């Protein structure tokens, strides 16, 4: 086991070096490489530039200190680190135990993993955003984003590929696009005989005493970037309240951290010593000596963070706010910068009293903003489900297939008095054998905006194909509440049509209530 | 017009100025796509220009959140008080940068 662990860490380290884009950056030099030349070090007139370059407030200096702190955590000894890795591996082993059938529990609850007081590596991974856990009903989902995990395991050397980043390396693109989900039924009993510590670690992650594994999914996302994005679109995205709210917290956390470091006498002494050492170097001193002085300063600042409780707390707040900021920035920019997105997903489902199933899904999303306001949004998805085992039956291994298409187009500019929005949707499902098919009651057909009637939640006689489609145009007057939606719906099953008038397999929807409401006023 | 901020010769701050005096910040970049999205100084936060502040007593950090769409874009932080033009700092953009934090001492 220990050899395996060492091998994994070695492999991770090598991968980190291969993927990291800025592994050779040196504190201070990342800001101003030229200021450390022999001529500039000897020139008293360059002292302000030298001092500015080595300040912890420079945008590229703090990330280097941050990496050093994360790579040298003082709170864990080597023995503790080994124990954490052991716990994590045991947790993974336990999570793979077969699910057992047990009593159901319909209570819906939410579990906060952090509030459970998880120690060790799982807790740290959660704080870093590498692992996230959500609970809905009896199902707990643990999400692992590979880029966040790589960032955590490489102590910040491998940064996730930001949406705004145009020159991501292939390795970082793959890591950033890959997300793995595992699901657990917290109401099921697991008969694992693993150690109490491992059970506690698992329970702290998924919120139950002995939750059972119910499935695992892996999704890969690909994006194509738009060309010639207007600056006004970016500014508009950055003015969104969701982005500014997170940015305010991020700026405040940074401000507190820099203030905490800057007011520490040890920091000012370290800066003063570094300036003296740099200006006392001679023409015969190599760059290696300069780099050593800069590294000593980086370590001194890291020690200030690690050895002063208020600064440590400010650092942790900043690291957390930084993660949130990167996420908010990606969210704000993805519709502005991404032309299309494609996703491929594989789901392995372990269902009680049923054969294991595998789902294969493909999702495509396209957005075009013509003249900034005529927006075309297209999404399409398709999936197929197969039985992994047939348990000796003669049933087809192929269980079902689904496909959906949705198009939304704003046909008029925002300046036009008459507004027109066009949409079209189509949903298809094919079942090989009769089965109870569950659709979202009083909701929409999956992957479309086609409304379903309330009695469509459970369908019988589902063998063969099911088609549902809808074309819709909505006309409205600008600066008024009046809108006229006209929709034509078709389906090969009338119980899937939600419309005012149904003839054969077609239905027409019209809604003049808003118009009459406006006339009454 | 002379600028409000001047270089601080001590190790406790980057720039200094008279307490109570106002100063205005702007950014420039080689690509022209850089944006200053958020500024925070002495408890005052701004989300759009003009990026004007009043110098507070003691050392306070001026925090600037800057983004660009061009990797390696050379970004300049400038003081433009009353039409003056002084580059306070410059750096090459990457998405993994921290905010800019300039320490300003009020005298």
mmCIF file of C-alpha atoms in Angstrom, chain B:
data_model
loop_
_atom_site.group_PDB
_atom_site.id
_atom_site.type_symbol
_atom_site.label_atom_id
_atom_site.label_comp_id
_atom_site.label_asym_id
_atom_site.label_seq_id
_atom_site.Cartn_x
_atom_site.Cartn_y
_atom_site.Cartn_z
ATOM 1 C CA UNK B 1 -0.588 69.181 -13.607
ATOM 2 C CA UNK B 2 1.406 67.373 -10.903
ATOM 3 C CA UNK B 3 -0.006 64.106 -9.633
ATOM 4 C CA UNK B 4 -1.167 63.594 -6.043
ATOM 5 C CA UNK B 5 0.814 60.439 -5.348
ATOM 6 C CA UNK B 6 4.585 60.261 -5.092
ATOM 7 C CA UNK B 7 6.968 57.374 -4.553
ATOM 8 C CA UNK B 8 7.403 56.373 -0.912
ATOM 9 C CA UNK B 9 11.052 55.914 -0.045
ATOM 10 C CA UNK B 10 10.394 53.801 3.053
ATOM 11 C CA UNK B 11 9.620 50.083 3.037
ATOM 12 C CA UNK B 12 6.182 50.533 4.587
ATOM 13 C CA UNK B 13 4.366 51.743 1.437
ATOM 14 C CA UNK B 14 4.648 52.000 -2.349
ATOM 15 C CA UNK B 15 3.261 55.533 -2.753
ATOM 16 C CA UNK B 16 2.382 58.440 -0.471
ATOM 17 C CA UNK B 17 0.346 61.639 -0.545
ATOM 18 C CA UNK B 18 -1.307 64.254 1.609
ATOM 19 C CA UNK B 19 -4.144 62.890 3.720
ATOM 20 C CA UNK B 20 -7.449 64.258 2.417
ATOM 21 C CA UNK B 21 -6.192 64.865 -1.108
ATOM 22 C CA UNK B 22 -8.053 63.061 -3.891
ATOM 23 C CA UNK B 23 -6.542 60.930 -6.614
ATOM 24 C CA UNK B 24 -7.936 59.244 -9.730
ATOM 25 C CA UNK B 25 -6.877 55.928 -11.228
ATOM 26 C CA UNK B 26 -7.109 54.619 -14.804
ATOM 27 C CA UNK B 27 -5.736 51.618 -16.636
ATOM 28 C CA UNK B 28 -4.290 51.125 -20.074
ATOM 29 C CA UNK B 29 -3.207 48.032 -21.946
ATOM 30 C CA UNK B 30 -1.357 47.119 -25.106
ATOM 31 C CA UNK B 31 -4.328 45.206 -26.522
ATOM 32 C CA UNK B 32 -6.932 47.744 -25.452
ATOM 33 C CA UNK B 33 -9.127 44.978 -24.018
ATOM 34 C CA UNK B 34 -8.193 45.331 -20.348
ATOM 35 C CA UNK B 35 -10.939 46.374 -17.970
ATOM 36 C CA UNK B 36 -10.797 47.650 -14.406
ATOM 37 C CA UNK B 37 -13.728 45.871 -12.781
ATOM 38 C CA UNK B 38 -13.470 46.709 -9.110
ATOM 39 C CA UNK B 39 -11.488 49.064 -6.892
ATOM 40 C CA UNK B 40 -11.296 49.180 -3.110
ATOM 41 C CA UNK B 41 -9.428 51.670 -0.929
ATOM 42 C CA UNK B 42 -9.854 52.576 2.738
ATOM 43 C CA UNK B 43 -13.335 51.062 2.885
ATOM 44 C CA UNK B 44 -14.549 52.750 -0.309
ATOM 45 C CA UNK B 45 -15.410 50.428 -3.194
ATOM 46 C CA UNK B 46 -16.136 51.387 -6.799
ATOM 47 C CA UNK B 47 -17.461 49.213 -9.631
ATOM 48 C CA UNK B 48 -17.240 51.754 -12.444
ATOM 49 C CA UNK B 49 -15.372 54.936 -13.260
ATOM 50 C CA UNK B 50 -14.415 57.603 -12.503
ATOM 51 C CA UNK B 51 -12.106 55.726 -10.123
ATOM 52 C CA UNK B 52 -11.596 58.551 -7.621
ATOM 53 C CA UNK B 53 -10.528 58.187 -3.980
ATOM 54 C CA UNK B 54 -9.441 60.396 -1.099
ATOM 55 C CA UNK B 55 -6.122 59.628 0.587
ATOM 56 C CA UNK B 56 -6.686 58.209 4.066
ATOM 57 C CA UNK B 57 -4.401 58.564 7.059
ATOM 58 C CA UNK B 58 -1.805 55.828 7.553
ATOM 59 C CA UNK B 59 -0.971 53.004 5.149
ATOM 60 C CA UNK B 60 -3.965 51.625 3.234
ATOM 61 C CA UNK B 61 -4.043 49.156 0.356
ATOM 62 C CA UNK B 62 -5.542 50.191 -2.981
ATOM 63 C CA UNK B 63 -6.946 46.945 -4.415
ATOM 64 C CA UNK B 64 -7.690 46.769 -8.141
ATOM 65 C CA UNK B 65 -9.327 43.800 -9.915
ATOM 66 C CA UNK B 66 -8.241 43.962 -13.554
ATOM 67 C CA UNK B 67 -9.029 41.544 -16.404
ATOM 68 C CA UNK B 68 -8.067 41.274 -20.058
ATOM 69 C CA UNK B 69 -8.873 38.864 -22.882
ATOM 70 C CA UNK B 70 -5.306 38.761 -24.189
ATOM 71 C CA UNK B 71 -2.792 36.579 -22.374
ATOM 72 C CA UNK B 72 0.437 38.466 -21.668
ATOM 73 C CA UNK B 73 -1.288 41.807 -22.287
ATOM 74 C CA UNK B 74 0.862 44.592 -20.776
ATOM 75 C CA UNK B 75 -1.382 46.418 -18.324
ATOM 76 C CA UNK B 76 -0.520 49.819 -16.858
ATOM 77 C CA UNK B 77 -2.012 51.205 -13.675
ATOM 78 C CA UNK B 78 -1.954 54.989 -13.952
ATOM 79 C CA UNK B 79 -2.752 57.979 -11.824
ATOM 80 C CA UNK B 80 -4.674 60.538 -13.913
ATOM 81 C CA UNK B 81 -5.650 63.084 -11.258
ATOM 82 C CA UNK B 82 -6.625 66.395 -12.923
ATOM 83 C CA UNK B 83 -5.192 65.243 -16.223
ATOM 84 C CA UNK B 84 -1.786 64.166 -14.906
ATOM 85 C CA UNK B 85 -0.360 60.920 -16.194
ATOM 86 C CA UNK B 86 1.857 58.791 -13.995
ATOM 87 C CA UNK B 87 2.346 55.028 -14.324
ATOM 88 C CA UNK B 88 2.110 53.530 -10.835
ATOM 89 C CA UNK B 89 2.699 49.935 -11.880
ATOM 90 C CA UNK B 90 2.683 47.684 -14.949
ATOM 91 C CA UNK B 91 2.432 43.935 -15.350
ATOM 92 C CA UNK B 92 1.698 41.212 -17.887
ATOM 93 C CA UNK B 93 -1.798 39.742 -17.641
ATOM 94 C CA UNK B 94 -2.659 36.104 -16.971
ATOM 95 C CA UNK B 95 -5.985 34.834 -15.565
ATOM 96 C CA UNK B 96 -4.298 33.353 -12.486
ATOM 97 C CA UNK B 97 -2.992 36.715 -11.238
ATOM 98 C CA UNK B 98 -4.080 38.112 -7.894
ATOM 99 C CA UNK B 99 -5.510 41.647 -7.786
ATOM 100 C CA UNK B 100 -3.105 44.598 -7.820
ATOM 101 C CA UNK B 101 -2.430 45.849 -4.293
ATOM 102 C CA UNK B 102 -0.676 49.214 -4.008
ATOM 103 C CA UNK B 103 0.176 50.413 -0.522
ATOM 104 C CA UNK B 104 -0.554 54.135 -0.186
ATOM 105 C CA UNK B 105 0.526 56.152 2.829
ATOM 106 C CA UNK B 106 -1.389 59.244 3.899
ATOM 107 C CA UNK B 107 0.903 61.896 5.376
#
